[in-house]
mmCIF file of C-alpha atoms and ligand atoms in Angstrom:
data_model
loop_
_atom_site.group_PDB
_atom_site.id
_atom_site.type_symbol
_atom_site.label_atom_id
_atom_site.label_comp_id
_atom_site.label_asym_id
_atom_site.label_seq_id
_atom_site.Cartn_x
_atom_site.Cartn_y
_atom_site.Cartn_z
ATOM 1 C CA MET H 153 79.047 106.073 96.103
ATOM 2 C CA SER H 154 78.331 102.722 94.599
ATOM 3 C CA GLY H 155 80.468 101.133 91.947
ATOM 4 C CA PRO H 156 80.374 98.250 89.500
ATOM 5 C CA ILE H 157 79.166 94.879 90.767
ATOM 6 C CA LEU H 158 82.450 93.184 89.900
ATOM 7 C CA ARG H 159 85.935 94.555 89.758
ATOM 8 C CA ARG H 160 88.433 91.861 88.912
ATOM 9 C CA TYR H 161 91.716 91.445 90.687
ATOM 10 C CA ALA H 162 94.234 92.355 88.013
ATOM 11 C CA ALA H 163 97.649 91.975 89.600
ATOM 12 C CA ALA H 164 99.349 92.202 92.972
ATOM 13 C CA GLY H 165 97.602 95.039 94.783
ATOM 14 C CA ALA H 166 95.573 96.090 91.731
ATOM 15 C CA TRP H 167 91.921 95.803 90.786
ATOM 16 C CA ASP H 168 90.086 96.813 87.638
ATOM 17 C CA GLU H 169 88.539 100.279 87.909
ATOM 18 C CA VAL H 170 90.045 100.954 91.319
ATOM 19 C CA GLU H 171 92.262 104.001 91.203
ATOM 20 C CA VAL H 172 95.480 104.397 93.130
ATOM 21 C CA ARG H 173 95.251 107.404 95.417
ATOM 22 C CA ALA H 174 97.573 109.307 97.678
ATOM 23 C CA TYR H 175 97.742 107.719 101.114
ATOM 24 C CA LYS H 176 96.470 110.869 102.797
ATOM 25 C CA ASN H 177 95.199 114.243 101.730
ATOM 26 C CA ASP H 178 96.845 115.776 104.800
ATOM 27 C CA ASP H 179 100.309 117.088 103.893
ATOM 28 C CA ALA H 180 101.198 117.554 107.569
ATOM 29 C CA ALA H 181 101.071 113.820 108.329
ATOM 30 C CA PRO H 182 104.501 112.218 107.833
ATOM 31 C CA TYR H 183 104.642 108.907 105.963
ATOM 32 C CA ARG H 184 106.821 107.255 103.353
ATOM 33 C CA ASP H 185 105.862 105.419 100.154
ATOM 34 C CA VAL H 186 102.256 104.458 100.848
ATOM 35 C CA THR H 187 99.373 104.214 98.379
ATOM 36 C CA ARG H 188 95.636 103.860 99.060
ATOM 37 C CA ARG H 189 92.841 102.192 97.105
ATOM 38 C CA VAL H 190 89.226 102.514 98.214
ATOM 39 C CA LEU H 191 87.649 99.117 97.488
ATOM 40 C CA PHE H 192 84.214 99.535 99.048
ATOM 41 C CA GLU H 193 82.370 102.657 100.135
ATOM 42 C CA HIS H 194 78.573 102.742 99.995
ATOM 43 C CA PRO H 195 76.014 105.002 101.733
ATOM 44 C CA GLU H 196 74.070 101.935 102.906
ATOM 45 C CA LEU H 197 77.152 100.500 104.593
ATOM 46 C CA ALA H 198 78.586 102.406 107.567
ATOM 47 C CA CYS H 199 82.173 101.447 106.843
ATOM 48 C CA ALA H 200 84.785 101.653 104.131
ATOM 49 C CA LEU H 201 87.222 98.993 103.012
ATOM 50 C CA ARG H 202 90.550 100.234 101.724
ATOM 51 C CA TYR H 203 93.719 98.552 100.487
ATOM 52 C CA PHE H 204 97.000 100.170 101.467
ATOM 53 C CA GLU H 205 100.365 99.259 100.124
ATOM 54 C CA VAL H 206 103.593 100.330 101.767
ATOM 55 C CA ALA H 207 106.624 100.046 99.468
ATOM 56 C CA PRO H 208 109.774 98.340 100.800
ATOM 57 C CA GLY H 209 111.260 100.476 103.568
ATOM 58 C CA GLY H 210 108.175 102.691 103.774
ATOM 59 C CA HIS H 211 105.821 103.405 106.652
ATOM 60 C CA THR H 212 102.388 104.766 107.439
ATOM 61 C CA THR H 213 101.819 107.742 109.731
ATOM 62 C CA LEU H 214 102.295 107.252 113.472
ATOM 63 C CA GLU H 215 98.844 108.305 114.703
ATOM 64 C CA ARG H 216 95.862 107.552 116.879
ATOM 65 C CA HIS H 217 92.116 108.261 116.752
ATOM 66 C CA ARG H 218 88.806 107.195 118.268
ATOM 67 C CA HIS H 219 87.793 105.057 115.301
ATOM 68 C CA VAL H 220 88.891 101.433 115.033
ATOM 69 C CA HIS H 221 90.857 99.721 112.265
ATOM 70 C CA ALA H 222 90.274 96.080 111.292
ATOM 71 C CA VAL H 223 93.280 95.063 109.199
ATOM 72 C CA VAL H 224 94.008 91.928 107.166
ATOM 73 C CA ILE H 225 97.549 91.622 105.853
ATOM 74 C CA GLN H 226 97.424 90.633 102.172
ATOM 75 C CA ARG H 227 100.899 90.836 100.727
ATOM 76 C CA GLY H 228 104.544 91.005 101.668
ATOM 77 C CA ARG H 229 106.056 91.410 105.085
ATOM 78 C CA GLY H 230 106.396 94.064 107.715
ATOM 79 C CA ARG H 231 105.959 95.068 111.300
ATOM 80 C CA VAL H 232 103.282 96.937 113.155
ATOM 81 C CA LEU H 233 103.066 99.017 116.297
ATOM 82 C CA VAL H 234 99.700 98.855 118.052
ATOM 83 C CA GLY H 235 99.593 100.401 121.507
ATOM 84 C CA SER H 236 102.658 99.092 123.312
ATOM 85 C CA ARG H 237 103.292 96.091 121.022
ATOM 86 C CA VAL H 238 105.595 95.797 118.020
ATOM 87 C CA GLU H 239 104.920 92.629 116.016
ATOM 88 C CA ALA H 240 106.033 91.090 112.726
ATOM 89 C CA VAL H 241 103.141 90.464 110.319
ATOM 90 C CA ALA H 242 102.571 88.418 107.171
ATOM 91 C CA PRO H 243 99.587 87.335 105.058
ATOM 92 C CA PHE H 244 96.830 86.733 106.381
ATOM 93 C CA ASP H 245 97.385 88.001 109.883
ATOM 94 C CA LEU H 246 94.604 90.048 111.450
ATOM 95 C CA VAL H 247 95.427 93.287 113.264
ATOM 96 C CA GLU H 248 92.891 95.189 115.338
ATOM 97 C CA VAL H 249 93.693 98.782 116.234
ATOM 98 C CA PRO H 250 91.552 99.815 119.228
ATOM 99 C CA PRO H 251 90.359 103.368 119.944
ATOM 100 C CA LEU H 252 93.187 105.789 120.799
ATOM 101 C CA ALA H 253 95.968 103.206 120.326
ATOM 102 C CA TRP H 254 99.082 104.708 118.742
ATOM 103 C CA HIS H 255 99.789 102.708 115.586
ATOM 104 C CA GLN H 256 102.129 102.520 112.633
ATOM 105 C CA PHE H 257 102.709 99.992 109.830
ATOM 106 C CA ARG H 258 106.152 99.481 108.307
ATOM 107 C CA ALA H 259 107.167 97.348 105.329
ATOM 108 C CA ASP H 260 110.377 95.361 105.626
ATOM 109 C CA ALA H 261 113.345 96.789 103.717
ATOM 110 C CA ASP H 262 113.105 94.106 101.029
ATOM 111 C CA ALA H 263 109.350 93.554 100.683
ATOM 112 C CA PRO H 264 106.168 95.592 100.290
ATOM 113 C CA LEU H 265 103.425 95.403 102.885
ATOM 114 C CA GLY H 266 99.875 95.309 101.489
ATOM 115 C CA PHE H 267 96.821 95.194 103.740
ATOM 116 C CA LEU H 268 93.070 95.616 103.769
ATOM 117 C CA CYS H 269 91.767 98.105 106.335
ATOM 118 C CA MET H 270 88.129 98.486 107.338
ATOM 119 C CA VAL H 271 87.078 101.727 109.033
ATOM 120 C CA ASN H 272 83.935 103.581 110.025
ATOM 121 C CA ALA H 273 82.556 105.672 107.175
ATOM 122 C CA GLN H 274 82.162 108.576 109.625
ATOM 123 C CA ARG H 275 85.373 108.907 111.589
ATOM 124 C CA ASP H 276 87.427 111.355 113.571
ATOM 125 C CA ARG H 277 90.612 112.872 112.237
ATOM 126 C CA PRO H 278 93.879 111.188 113.236
ATOM 127 C CA GLU H 279 95.925 112.826 115.954
ATOM 128 C CA LEU H 280 99.700 113.080 115.493
ATOM 129 C CA PRO H 281 102.083 112.686 118.446
ATOM 130 C CA ASP H 282 103.475 115.852 120.009
ATOM 131 C CA ALA H 283 106.999 116.002 121.464
ATOM 132 C CA ALA H 284 105.878 114.877 124.934
ATOM 133 C CA THR H 285 103.987 111.914 123.495
ATOM 134 C CA LEU H 286 106.978 110.893 121.387
ATOM 135 C CA ALA H 287 109.229 111.075 124.438
ATOM 136 C CA ARG H 288 106.823 108.891 126.399
ATOM 137 C CA LEU H 289 106.527 106.337 123.565
ATOM 138 C CA ARG H 290 110.319 106.218 123.268
ATOM 139 C CA GLU H 291 110.689 105.167 126.902
ATOM 140 C CA ASP H 292 110.060 101.650 125.553
ATOM 141 C CA PRO H 293 113.223 100.658 123.628
ATOM 142 C CA ALA H 294 111.327 98.436 121.175
ATOM 143 C CA ILE H 295 108.973 101.286 120.329
ATOM 144 C CA ALA H 296 111.846 103.784 120.156
ATOM 145 C CA ALA H 297 113.621 101.569 117.617
ATOM 146 C CA PHE H 298 110.461 101.058 115.586
ATOM 147 C CA ILE H 299 108.697 104.371 115.155
ATOM 148 C CA ARG H 300 109.369 106.662 112.207
ATOM 149 C CA VAL H 301 108.297 110.265 112.124
ATOM 150 C CA ASP H 302 109.975 111.268 108.873
ATOM 151 C CA GLY H 303 108.073 111.660 105.648
ATOM 152 C CA GLY H 304 108.055 113.549 102.445
ATOM 153 C CA ALA H 305 108.690 110.728 99.996
ATOM 154 C CA ALA H 306 106.681 109.967 96.889
ATOM 155 C CA THR H 307 103.307 108.311 97.301
ATOM 156 C CA GLY H 308 103.726 105.528 94.872
HETATM 157 MN MN1 MN D 1429 94.947 105.020 111.586
#
């Protein structure tokens, strides 16, 4: 679908005529306090550009998939897990999530974390970690301390 030519930036994490959506439509995927805005999505362009915002203390789903994420941090502060690395991030850091890398984004306790994320328009469904995968990930103490698999909080 194609939208207006210009949508003005209205406020932190908000654009004119861009609705705030639930982070995921999948109720089984655990996450906490994340919203999603689809900024660009056009049939002539084989990708989509979304803006996600994680509220202070919140986190995205721990997941992996074949498709790639190209992420630009826009707002706030947080940390990310990509593969075996846990790193602090701030505007305008770039984060690339390769195929099948386990990943999760967390906002710091006292700041939101807003980021742009480009993905393939046609993409595979995320895979969630099973118990054996979680046990293997937790063999690394930094990853064990980082990952969150709880959810159920409001989406915005
Ligand atoms: Mn993902």
